[in-house]
């Protein structure tokens, strides 16, 4: 019986990562005694979900259309329990602009930022306001598509011409971009959160590159991972607390990852993926393993609440 | 205790020549072309849907009837005699002089390119190539750490004057190129062909300077109009200055993975030795299928059908480009082959790609065809692999995202923007 389906793939630019995550999840589900159907999400999705009457959906679709609340909404409409966060938390975490506003409003630290949309640039002359943004934030800046994961489309700008290029590139991924103060020499930390509890902190140190970018994330060997991260007890506790506060603020459910940067002794939240990667180079499985939770165990913990739902 | 983990425990043990081989975000992004909604103008795929299944059944049945044991056995490294003879017959029709003992059958034309680099290129050796050149040749040249010098082209192919200038520059530095790599007919990606006059000049120049030419020729049989031009191998007239590279991939099927090299005996012997260490031999079964097909009565009509089909698709693509791309977009309708090379001034094709993929259309950014990052305002579009309707729709989508990006670039460079007010 195909009791569980794994929703993956689709037209998101993170398709490859999704398919890799799903392949691992499928194997783990088989080990757990399930007979999952892996579904490459497309126009036939609703029909397939209706016809088969699955008991739960394991969402492994990263990026737009999988992580942004829309797939979750569809599952809700069909009465299909699913893994991870609900519609509202997914939507607010996936959009970095909304996420940062929420964090800011709650007094949780996130690097100072401004945002631009393609429409304001094209129709309202927003480019003329770029110098003011630079004045406010100072160089270097990091430019991110607001709604994209896996660090796709992210670029660092040290001067005006690099800023133009970074904006053009980021706008190719999303019509809305976030321009953020770039904390040079900061450390990249990730705190996995599983059912409200923090996992050991993972530090990612990409070799020979300024950013923990897409290539550094998914090319084995390009990044050194340290688990648990080499932090003082106070800093580790602060990172855990900040991650839990952010996760609680946004109302995330199941498994999520809170990405932080550490600059000096200051911690900042930069991202909160609610469908975190589960590939062989992904951070959440690494953190779980450090906590003594096997990949299969992690998959079971992610699925169980949905099955009970 | 913190534990530092490198997820590739062999990271410090790989050979230096593979250290630079990395996956890239761009390649992973392209995986969306696996979805049926996405129209891919990116690949270089022939339209194998048009190959009659009954012909494959007939060919396979005939091989099974009279050569099962041989088809399933290892074969000679240089290739089966029947395959080498069939290749000579095929080449005779193209004016390429060849005898079976000068032919090496390979696993696709791509293997010849690797074998040639493996045999001739030491790290730092200079290789001349057109600019742009075949994207699939770049990782090969990169793996052997070649120093690639691109020679620009116009509508008549490689500029021989520019080649001459580059050779003189190399002379001054005391360096001599090992190879001139060229696709003289319906070049991938530029679509242009080297004129007869330039073919002669290239062969003479290379002979005078004793530089070996690698003539990559996958497309010359896919001619839509005009008279065939002599191959460089033919113009070389037996002087031994040309390695001719051919393939069944575009005239039959890439799935068979059968290509070949025609070269002087000494070079064939070296390539043969190199091949032994790689795969012993190319699939005898595939060699039999390929050679029997091109020697049989169905080949000529099949090729004619494919040329007609590709011509029609080329026409649809060119018309769609005129209709949907900005007036200053530059492209020339190719007289054969599989590709149109399009340049849109001021539009970065690399930056455009994610936008295009989200609009469900894919292309190869021009930078993939240069060793040195040039080509950012160009893209390669393929017209053989998708139907005319999808070509029209794909180019329409492309036109839309090009227009979007143009508008954005113009807006970002708004004259009202003044950095003088910035304290940075």
XYZ file of C-alpha atoms in Angstrom:
733
model
C 0.000 0.000 0.000
C 1.321 3.405 -0.919
C 0.420 5.050 2.365
C 2.772 7.991 2.059
C 3.743 10.149 -0.864
C 6.909 12.164 -1.209
C 6.265 15.449 -2.990
C 9.333 16.677 -4.825
C 10.775 18.149 -8.016
C 8.442 20.487 -9.832
C 9.545 23.544 -11.753
C 11.385 25.200 -8.893
C 14.982 26.148 -9.642
C 15.877 24.017 -6.644
C 14.545 20.971 -8.440
C 17.841 19.065 -8.333
C 18.201 19.572 -4.596
C 14.592 18.497 -4.084
C 15.072 15.315 -6.081
C 18.222 14.488 -4.142
C 16.476 15.054 -0.827
C 13.515 12.951 -1.947
C 15.653 10.014 -3.060
C 17.171 9.768 0.417
C 13.815 10.224 2.113
C 12.280 7.505 -0.052
C 14.947 5.002 1.022
C 14.494 5.944 4.665
C 10.718 5.559 4.408
C 11.157 2.078 2.953
C 13.410 1.207 5.859
C 10.612 2.373 8.122
C 8.236 -0.057 6.436
C 6.379 2.396 4.230
C 5.849 1.974 0.510
C 6.085 5.584 -0.601
C 5.136 7.007 -3.988
C 7.530 9.703 -5.109
C 5.661 12.367 -7.030
C 7.336 14.919 -9.299
C 4.827 17.695 -8.708
C 3.121 19.009 -11.850
C -0.286 19.727 -13.333
C -1.541 16.229 -12.487
C -0.769 16.562 -8.766
C -4.251 17.132 -7.353
C -5.707 14.312 -9.420
C -3.018 11.924 -8.224
C -3.419 12.913 -4.587
C -7.196 12.524 -4.800
C -7.078 9.181 -6.589
C -4.651 7.518 -4.246
C -5.943 8.795 -0.907
C -2.582 8.938 0.838
C -2.308 8.978 4.611
C 0.332 11.710 4.591
C 2.584 13.741 2.324
C 6.295 14.114 3.003
C 7.173 17.467 1.471
C 10.597 17.444 -0.158
C 9.988 20.230 -2.649
C 12.344 23.089 -1.938
C 11.789 26.567 -3.264
C 8.826 28.218 -4.887
C 5.739 26.050 -5.186
C 6.939 23.686 -2.469
C 8.242 25.669 0.440
C 6.262 28.891 0.121
C 2.978 27.729 1.618
C 1.185 27.048 -1.643
C 1.751 23.293 -1.642
C 0.839 23.224 2.050
C -2.386 25.092 1.252
C -3.228 22.499 -1.382
C -2.670 19.679 1.097
C -4.950 21.454 3.574
C -7.674 21.770 0.955
C -7.403 18.088 0.140
C -7.366 17.134 3.808
C -3.970 15.509 3.371
C -1.688 15.695 6.429
C 1.837 16.845 5.531
C 5.243 17.248 7.101
C 6.651 20.506 8.358
C 5.264 23.959 8.851
C 1.775 25.172 8.060
C 0.690 27.590 5.380
C 1.278 30.845 7.203
C 4.677 29.959 8.689
C 5.849 28.568 5.337
C 4.798 31.702 3.475
C 6.371 34.074 5.995
C 9.643 32.168 6.306
C 10.105 31.592 2.588
C 9.886 35.295 1.799
C 13.059 36.782 3.291
C 11.543 40.230 3.295
C 8.526 39.164 5.377
C 10.785 37.083 7.598
C 13.111 39.980 8.286
C 10.248 42.352 9.015
C 8.796 39.879 11.513
C 12.153 39.384 13.190
C 12.771 43.119 13.277
C 9.374 43.859 14.730
C 9.919 41.290 17.455
C 13.330 42.718 18.292
C 15.229 39.663 17.083
C 18.495 40.575 15.351
C 18.686 40.384 11.568
C 21.143 42.367 9.439
C 19.873 45.782 8.412
C 18.225 45.734 5.012
C 16.199 47.454 2.345
C 14.178 45.868 -0.412
C 13.502 46.621 -4.041
C 11.006 45.169 -6.440
C 11.389 44.943 -10.176
C 8.226 46.991 -10.474
C 9.496 49.879 -8.322
C 12.765 49.883 -10.255
C 11.004 49.883 -13.628
C 8.022 52.054 -12.878
C 8.889 54.297 -9.955
C 12.558 55.065 -10.541
C 13.696 53.093 -7.497
C 17.238 52.929 -8.890
C 17.578 56.584 -7.969
C 17.155 55.550 -4.350
C 20.050 53.064 -4.474
C 22.647 55.610 -3.335
C 20.483 56.315 -0.299
C 20.352 52.585 0.431
C 24.133 52.413 0.194
C 24.410 55.414 2.473
C 22.215 53.753 5.032
C 23.699 50.262 4.940
C 27.278 50.879 3.777
C 29.328 48.622 1.499
C 29.766 45.719 1.172
C 26.199 44.616 0.598
C 24.665 41.242 -0.004
C 21.833 41.040 -2.512
C 19.339 38.184 -2.287
C 16.234 37.207 -4.211
C 13.498 37.454 -1.569
C 11.887 34.130 -2.431
C 14.564 31.605 -3.320
C 16.496 29.013 -1.366
C 19.839 27.218 -1.567
C 21.582 30.608 -1.814
C 20.636 30.780 -5.499
C 20.960 34.240 -7.021
C 22.836 35.679 -4.050
C 25.708 38.066 -4.693
C 28.015 40.322 -2.729
C 28.671 43.880 -3.916
C 31.683 45.902 -2.864
C 30.992 48.833 -5.168
C 28.269 50.366 -7.301
C 28.903 48.396 -10.460
C 28.933 45.129 -8.530
C 25.679 46.214 -6.935
C 24.087 46.714 -10.351
C 25.248 43.290 -11.459
C 24.099 41.641 -8.234
C 20.668 43.269 -8.523
C 20.264 42.231 -12.133
C 21.220 38.700 -11.246
C 18.967 38.494 -8.176
C 16.008 39.950 -10.098
C 16.364 37.074 -12.546
C 15.392 34.733 -9.698
C 12.652 36.829 -8.116
C 10.907 40.136 -8.777
C 11.625 41.147 -5.193
C 15.109 41.390 -3.721
C 16.543 42.109 -0.313
C 19.678 44.228 -0.052
C 21.342 43.533 3.253
C 24.401 44.757 5.096
C 27.056 42.104 4.471
C 28.870 41.026 7.576
C 32.351 40.295 6.267
C 34.356 37.605 8.080
C 31.234 36.386 9.834
C 30.777 32.701 10.583
C 27.887 30.702 9.092
C 25.964 28.739 11.712
C 22.892 26.569 11.319
C 20.608 25.473 14.121
C 18.300 22.614 13.266
C 15.039 22.708 15.157
C 13.113 19.477 15.513
C 9.695 19.658 17.137
C 10.697 22.699 19.133
C 14.056 21.379 20.323
C 17.401 22.605 19.006
C 19.935 20.244 17.482
C 23.716 20.632 17.759
C 24.924 23.727 15.915
C 26.634 23.192 12.559
C 29.244 25.626 11.310
C 29.900 25.745 7.556
C 33.252 27.104 6.437
C 33.441 27.310 2.657
C 37.011 27.092 1.418
C 38.382 29.864 -0.761
C 35.107 31.693 -1.306
C 33.389 34.628 0.281
C 29.975 33.019 0.533
C 28.386 29.743 1.567
C 26.824 29.746 -1.886
C 25.064 27.081 -3.955
C 28.257 25.425 -5.175
C 29.748 25.416 -1.671
C 26.551 23.864 -0.338
C 26.277 21.010 -2.764
C 29.807 20.147 -3.881
C 31.321 17.684 -1.417
C 34.742 18.943 -0.418
C 34.159 22.646 -0.985
C 33.025 23.279 2.567
C 34.259 22.184 5.951
C 31.476 21.442 8.420
C 32.047 21.511 12.169
C 29.499 19.836 14.421
C 28.969 20.941 17.074
C 30.366 24.335 16.129
C 33.369 25.459 18.119
C 31.647 28.114 20.254
C 31.848 29.185 23.873
C 29.060 27.780 26.030
C 27.533 31.230 26.301
C 27.520 31.768 22.546
C 26.159 28.301 21.838
C 23.377 28.865 24.357
C 22.639 32.263 22.839
C 22.500 30.768 19.346
C 20.096 28.065 20.512
C 17.909 30.567 22.261
C 17.818 32.905 19.293
C 16.971 30.031 16.938
C 14.145 28.837 19.159
C 12.786 32.353 19.554
C 12.787 32.852 15.788
C 11.148 29.471 15.170
C 8.496 30.156 17.800
C 7.869 33.673 16.494
C 7.198 32.386 13.000
C 5.224 29.409 14.261
C 7.256 26.744 12.521
C 6.318 23.104 12.999
C 8.203 19.834 12.650
C 11.718 20.241 11.312
C 13.214 23.542 10.248
C 16.600 25.169 10.144
C 17.506 28.566 11.466
C 20.509 30.052 9.670
C 22.562 32.482 11.689
C 25.714 34.471 11.177
C 28.105 35.238 13.974
C 30.067 38.475 13.610
C 32.270 39.120 16.607
C 30.005 38.153 19.490
C 26.852 39.212 17.701
C 24.403 36.689 16.325
C 21.986 37.515 13.505
C 19.211 35.484 11.908
C 19.511 35.457 8.109
C 17.224 32.678 6.942
C 14.697 30.138 8.171
C 14.053 27.331 5.689
C 10.944 25.351 6.602
C 11.655 22.570 4.100
C 15.351 22.204 4.876
C 17.550 20.199 2.525
C 17.956 16.510 3.304
C 20.724 15.722 0.819
C 24.026 14.120 1.736
C 25.614 17.539 2.108
C 22.692 19.152 3.927
C 23.024 20.646 7.375
C 19.919 19.333 9.159
C 20.776 15.617 8.781
C 24.313 16.439 9.886
C 23.020 18.137 13.029
C 20.633 15.266 13.732
C 23.436 12.757 13.405
C 25.520 14.713 15.910
C 22.558 14.408 18.275
C 22.545 10.630 17.770
C 19.565 10.650 15.407
C 20.126 8.620 12.245
C 18.787 9.874 8.930
C 16.026 7.288 9.110
C 15.255 8.422 12.632
C 15.096 12.023 11.453
C 12.702 11.097 8.661
C 10.548 9.180 11.150
C 10.451 12.176 13.511
C 9.448 14.444 10.651
C 6.705 12.116 9.426
C 5.191 10.994 12.731
C 3.306 14.191 13.581
C 1.723 14.139 10.111
C 0.612 10.546 10.533
C -0.958 11.363 13.869
C -2.590 14.479 12.418
C 34.170 17.908 21.174
C 33.589 19.759 17.918
C 34.261 17.556 14.942
C 35.349 19.130 11.672
C 33.960 17.200 8.757
C 34.847 17.469 5.146
C 32.075 15.593 3.374
C 34.540 14.407 0.788
C 37.202 12.525 2.730
C 39.255 12.106 -0.442
C 39.334 15.823 -1.141
C 43.099 16.110 -0.690
C 43.873 12.999 -2.693
C 42.427 13.716 -6.117
C 44.806 14.290 -9.019
C 45.529 17.937 -9.708
C 43.911 17.674 -13.155
C 40.486 16.966 -11.658
C 40.703 19.549 -8.869
C 39.050 22.123 -11.088
C 36.141 19.868 -12.083
C 33.169 21.116 -10.104
C 29.451 20.941 -10.373
C 27.862 24.299 -10.882
C 24.649 26.024 -9.939
C 24.030 26.703 -13.624
C 24.067 23.001 -14.462
C 21.756 22.161 -11.568
C 19.330 24.908 -12.562
C 19.046 23.218 -15.941
C 17.465 20.192 -14.331
C 14.067 21.889 -14.716
C 14.259 21.029 -18.400
C 13.254 17.551 -17.221
C 9.728 18.917 -16.723
C 7.472 18.699 -19.796
C 6.273 22.291 -19.301
C 9.748 23.586 -20.057
C 10.708 24.087 -23.707
C 14.365 23.283 -23.999
C 16.240 25.003 -26.789
C 19.389 24.127 -24.868
C 20.441 20.642 -25.887
C 22.121 19.531 -29.081
C 19.818 16.577 -29.481
C 18.779 15.101 -32.800
C 15.085 14.292 -33.111
C 15.238 10.558 -32.459
C 11.434 10.438 -32.250
C 11.526 10.431 -36.046
C 13.557 7.231 -36.278
C 11.262 4.438 -37.469
C 11.029 1.751 -34.760
C 10.591 -0.944 -37.416
C 14.017 -0.102 -38.836
C 15.593 -0.637 -35.441
C 13.732 -3.919 -35.135
C 14.932 -5.026 -38.588
C 18.532 -4.062 -37.921
C 18.605 -5.757 -34.552
C 16.941 -8.898 -35.896
C 19.448 -9.115 -38.734
C 22.401 -8.756 -36.352
C 20.902 -11.364 -34.026
C 20.321 -13.750 -36.937
C 23.828 -13.792 -38.278
C 26.208 -12.345 -35.694
C 24.889 -12.785 -32.167
C 28.110 -14.159 -30.728
C 30.290 -11.507 -32.332
C 27.910 -8.703 -31.399
C 28.019 -9.744 -27.760
C 31.780 -10.324 -27.674
C 34.660 -7.878 -27.135
C 35.903 -6.476 -30.414
C 39.181 -5.073 -31.688
C 40.107 -1.698 -30.205
C 40.287 -0.074 -33.621
C 36.741 -1.198 -34.384
C 35.122 -4.011 -36.347
C 36.312 -4.334 -39.921
C 32.753 -3.989 -41.184
C 32.296 -0.759 -39.248
C 35.546 0.747 -40.512
C 34.615 -0.161 -44.068
C 31.176 1.337 -43.648
C 32.760 4.529 -42.304
C 35.057 4.726 -45.329
C 32.016 4.318 -47.574
C 30.146 7.019 -45.692
C 33.113 9.395 -45.907
C 33.614 8.746 -49.606
C 30.191 10.324 -50.091
C 31.485 13.436 -48.308
C 34.765 13.621 -50.178
C 36.823 12.602 -47.170
C 39.547 10.199 -48.278
C 39.826 7.265 -45.889
C 41.033 3.680 -45.830
C 39.993 1.268 -43.055
C 43.458 1.075 -41.481
C 43.373 4.833 -40.881
C 40.039 4.633 -39.076
C 39.525 4.250 -35.338
C 35.981 3.527 -34.200
C 35.189 5.249 -30.907
C 32.507 5.648 -28.301
C 30.971 8.784 -29.774
C 32.873 11.602 -31.412
C 33.457 12.966 -27.926
C 35.838 10.107 -27.212
C 38.014 11.126 -30.147
C 38.310 14.602 -28.652
C 39.399 13.131 -25.340
C 41.809 10.686 -26.993
C 43.372 13.443 -29.074
C 43.874 15.670 -26.021
C 45.188 12.750 -23.987
C 47.630 11.911 -26.764
C 48.849 15.387 -27.646
C 48.315 17.820 -24.781
C 50.712 18.403 -21.926
C 49.669 20.920 -19.270
C 50.005 24.427 -20.647
C 50.129 23.410 -24.331
C 48.386 25.847 -26.626
C 45.277 24.763 -28.513
C 43.672 27.058 -31.063
C 39.887 26.970 -31.205
C 37.183 29.082 -32.729
C 35.530 31.600 -30.446
C 32.888 30.462 -29.595
C 33.636 26.758 -29.729
C 31.855 23.483 -28.956
C 30.855 23.694 -25.258
C 31.541 19.971 -24.796
C 35.176 20.437 -25.847
C 35.914 22.897 -23.033
C 35.839 20.432 -20.098
C 38.036 18.099 -22.148
C 40.599 20.801 -22.850
C 40.302 21.904 -19.232
C 40.951 18.403 -17.916
C 44.254 18.331 -19.816
C 45.072 21.876 -18.724
C 45.341 23.217 -22.261
C 45.995 26.894 -22.888
C 43.098 27.693 -25.221
C 43.314 30.620 -27.634
C 40.040 31.567 -29.279
C 40.037 32.910 -32.835
C 37.043 35.093 -33.741
C 34.689 34.234 -36.580
C 32.441 36.023 -39.014
C 29.796 34.660 -41.354
C 32.512 32.738 -43.236
C 33.934 31.039 -40.172
C 37.284 31.479 -38.470
C 39.137 34.673 -39.426
C 42.379 33.438 -40.912
C 44.017 36.851 -40.490
C 43.249 36.722 -36.789
C 44.671 33.205 -36.626
C 47.820 34.417 -38.357
C 48.137 37.266 -35.850
C 47.690 34.888 -32.909
C 50.321 32.527 -34.320
C 52.748 35.405 -34.669
C 52.046 36.470 -31.117
C 52.774 32.914 -29.997
C 55.941 32.875 -32.116
C 57.121 35.964 -30.321
C 56.608 34.132 -27.042
C 58.462 31.099 -28.380
C 55.357 28.917 -28.355
C 53.825 26.699 -31.000
C 50.252 25.424 -30.744
C 49.810 21.678 -30.606
C 46.419 21.644 -32.301
C 43.953 23.753 -34.211
C 40.498 22.518 -33.212
C 37.780 23.521 -35.653
C 34.224 22.642 -36.665
C 34.295 23.943 -40.228
C 30.750 22.984 -41.232
C 27.686 24.450 -39.446
C 29.790 25.204 -36.439
C 28.546 24.457 -32.943
C 27.489 26.899 -31.559
C 27.826 29.668 -34.158
C 26.071 27.845 -37.024
C 28.459 29.288 -39.641
C 30.650 27.388 -42.108
C 34.237 28.068 -43.075
C 34.300 29.328 -46.671
C 36.192 27.398 -49.330
C 38.800 30.118 -49.613
C 39.412 30.045 -45.867
C 39.443 26.260 -45.781
C 42.277 26.323 -48.281
C 44.070 29.072 -46.401
C 43.714 27.249 -43.083
C 45.030 23.966 -44.445
C 47.971 25.718 -46.127
C 48.810 27.753 -43.056
C 48.692 24.732 -40.776
C 50.771 22.660 -43.195
C 53.370 25.411 -43.520
C 53.659 25.670 -39.767
C 53.236 21.946 -39.156
C 50.330 22.359 -36.777
C 47.890 19.485 -36.648
C 44.253 20.312 -37.442
C 41.457 18.510 -35.606
C 38.470 18.740 -37.942
C 35.312 18.000 -35.954
C 32.575 17.222 -38.454
C 29.288 16.083 -36.909
C 27.013 18.237 -39.031
C 28.183 18.432 -42.675
C 25.539 15.911 -43.818
C 22.827 18.097 -42.310
C 22.936 20.683 -45.098
C 19.710 22.561 -45.829
C 20.850 24.483 -48.879
C 23.901 25.252 -50.997
C 26.606 23.004 -52.301
C 28.777 20.881 -49.998
C 32.254 22.217 -49.350
C 35.335 20.005 -49.339
C 36.450 18.846 -45.932
C 39.773 19.986 -44.527
C 40.917 16.355 -44.732
C 40.223 16.372 -48.462
C 42.033 19.681 -48.972
C 44.982 18.363 -46.989
C 45.426 15.887 -49.845
C 47.061 13.131 -47.914
C 49.745 15.270 -46.264
C 48.760 13.910 -42.855
C 47.937 17.279 -41.349
C 44.335 16.588 -40.332
C 42.586 14.370 -37.803
C 39.035 14.079 -39.085
C 36.454 13.436 -36.356
C 33.071 12.003 -37.255
C 30.034 10.572 -35.533
C 26.825 8.674 -36.131
C 25.158 10.703 -33.384
C 23.582 13.354 -35.587
C 22.889 11.341 -38.739
C 21.600 8.260 -36.920
C 21.386 8.208 -33.128
C 23.528 9.407 -30.222
C 22.241 6.494 -28.147
C 24.458 4.118 -30.116
C 27.545 6.073 -29.010
C 29.547 5.436 -32.161
C 32.019 7.958 -33.525
C 35.294 7.703 -35.362
C 38.615 9.299 -36.162
C 40.408 9.240 -39.488
C 44.061 10.074 -39.087
C 47.544 9.195 -40.309
C 48.580 5.657 -39.358
C 51.029 6.741 -36.654
C 48.425 8.874 -34.924
C 45.758 6.159 -35.182
C 48.204 3.784 -33.484
C 48.680 6.216 -30.581
C 44.951 6.906 -30.260
C 44.361 3.158 -30.322
C 46.780 2.649 -27.415
C 45.081 5.413 -25.458
C 41.665 3.880 -26.124
C 42.756 0.441 -24.940
C 43.242 1.813 -21.469
C 39.851 3.476 -21.438
C 37.323 0.983 -22.747
C 39.115 -1.726 -24.778
C 36.637 -1.295 -27.588
C 33.397 0.406 -28.502
C 30.246 -1.681 -28.437
C 30.383 -4.232 -31.293
C 26.590 -4.457 -31.255
C 26.265 -0.701 -31.734
C 28.958 -0.743 -34.456
C 27.025 -3.399 -36.351
C 23.745 -1.536 -36.084
C 25.318 1.726 -37.214
C 27.316 0.310 -40.093
C 24.491 -1.840 -41.438
C 22.143 1.115 -41.294
C 24.372 3.501 -43.252
C 25.114 0.820 -45.827
C 21.477 -0.147 -46.201
C 18.717 1.320 -48.366
C 16.924 3.160 -45.535
C 19.795 5.539 -44.707
C 19.568 7.991 -47.616
C 15.802 8.537 -47.381
C 16.011 8.815 -43.580
C 18.728 11.455 -43.796
C 16.723 13.348 -46.387
C 13.673 13.290 -44.123
C 15.703 14.612 -41.209
C 17.287 17.381 -43.289
C 13.812 18.447 -44.463
C 12.523 18.393 -40.888
C 15.437 20.394 -39.504
C 15.235 22.892 -42.357
C 11.599 23.521 -41.556
C 12.391 23.949 -37.868
C 15.287 26.267 -38.667
C 12.906 28.395 -40.703
C 10.385 28.482 -37.867
C 13.066 29.493 -35.376
C 14.506 32.208 -37.585
C 11.049 33.640 -38.278
C 10.230 33.545 -34.555
C 13.494 35.268 -33.686
C 12.683 38.064 -36.147
C 9.247 38.406 -34.630
C 9.967 38.128 -30.919
C 13.508 39.350 -30.289
C 14.534 43.013 -30.244
C 15.531 44.499 -33.589
C 19.187 44.756 -32.595
C 19.483 41.034 -31.776
C 22.091 39.553 -34.117
C 21.834 36.084 -35.613
C 22.363 34.531 -38.985
C 20.235 31.673 -40.299
C 22.502 28.636 -40.506
C 22.536 26.700 -43.786
C 22.714 23.436 -41.862
C 23.409 21.838 -38.495
C 21.386 22.221 -35.328
C 21.986 25.678 -33.860
C 21.378 29.397 -34.111
C 23.744 31.678 -32.220
C 21.988 34.795 -31.016
C 23.622 37.899 -29.586
C 21.538 40.550 -27.843
C 23.700 43.592 -27.113
C 23.677 44.624 -23.469
C 21.747 41.569 -22.256
C 23.682 39.149 -20.063
C 22.562 35.669 -21.090
C 23.975 34.251 -17.844
C 21.823 36.586 -15.775
C 18.863 35.923 -18.083
C 18.887 32.142 -17.696
C 17.071 31.811 -14.317
C 14.410 34.246 -15.548
C 14.040 32.211 -18.741
C 13.837 28.907 -16.871
C 11.079 30.322 -14.700
C 9.300 31.308 -17.899
C 9.683 27.679 -19.017
C 12.287 28.100 -21.719
C 15.940 27.026 -21.683
C 19.025 27.897 -23.748
C 22.788 27.556 -23.435
C 24.425 30.809 -22.287
C 27.250 31.943 -24.551
C 29.885 31.799 -21.810
C 29.655 27.995 -21.985
C 31.310 28.211 -25.414
C 34.353 30.212 -24.354
C 37.278 29.239 -22.203
C 37.721 32.746 -20.872
C 34.256 33.928 -19.824
C 33.462 35.792 -23.034
C 30.151 35.374 -24.816
C 27.933 36.715 -22.037
C 25.665 38.575 -24.469
C 25.112 35.486 -26.603
C 23.101 32.309 -26.381
C 22.927 29.072 -28.331
C 19.501 27.945 -29.463
C 18.795 24.469 -30.798
C 16.057 23.849 -33.336
C 16.325 20.106 -33.958
C 14.972 18.626 -30.755
C 11.517 20.177 -30.381
C 8.534 20.580 -32.661
C 7.928 23.711 -34.693
C 5.048 24.738 -32.443
C 7.241 24.520 -29.373
C 10.077 26.380 -31.096
C 7.691 29.224 -31.887
C 6.371 29.263 -28.321
C 9.860 28.915 -26.801
C 11.209 31.866 -28.772
C 8.127 33.897 -27.832
C 8.869 33.240 -24.139
C 12.508 34.069 -24.717
C 11.543 37.359 -26.349
C 9.425 38.235 -23.347
C 12.170 37.647 -20.786
C 14.755 39.443 -22.934
C 12.431 42.450 -23.026
C 11.925 42.254 -19.250
C 15.630 42.163 -18.604
C 16.335 45.007 -21.043
C 13.769 47.184 -19.287
C 15.291 46.356 -15.935
C 18.839 47.082 -17.093
C 17.743 50.423 -18.506
C 15.901 51.275 -15.304
C 18.888 50.380 -13.145
C 21.029 52.744 -15.203
C 18.547 55.537 -14.726
C 20.196 58.876 -15.550
C 18.593 60.354 -12.444
C 20.677 58.129 -10.227
C 23.569 59.956 -8.670
C 26.176 58.227 -6.617
C 27.709 61.557 -5.765
C 25.324 61.865 -2.867
C 26.587 58.571 -1.533
C 29.142 58.659 1.209
C 30.518 55.272 0.162
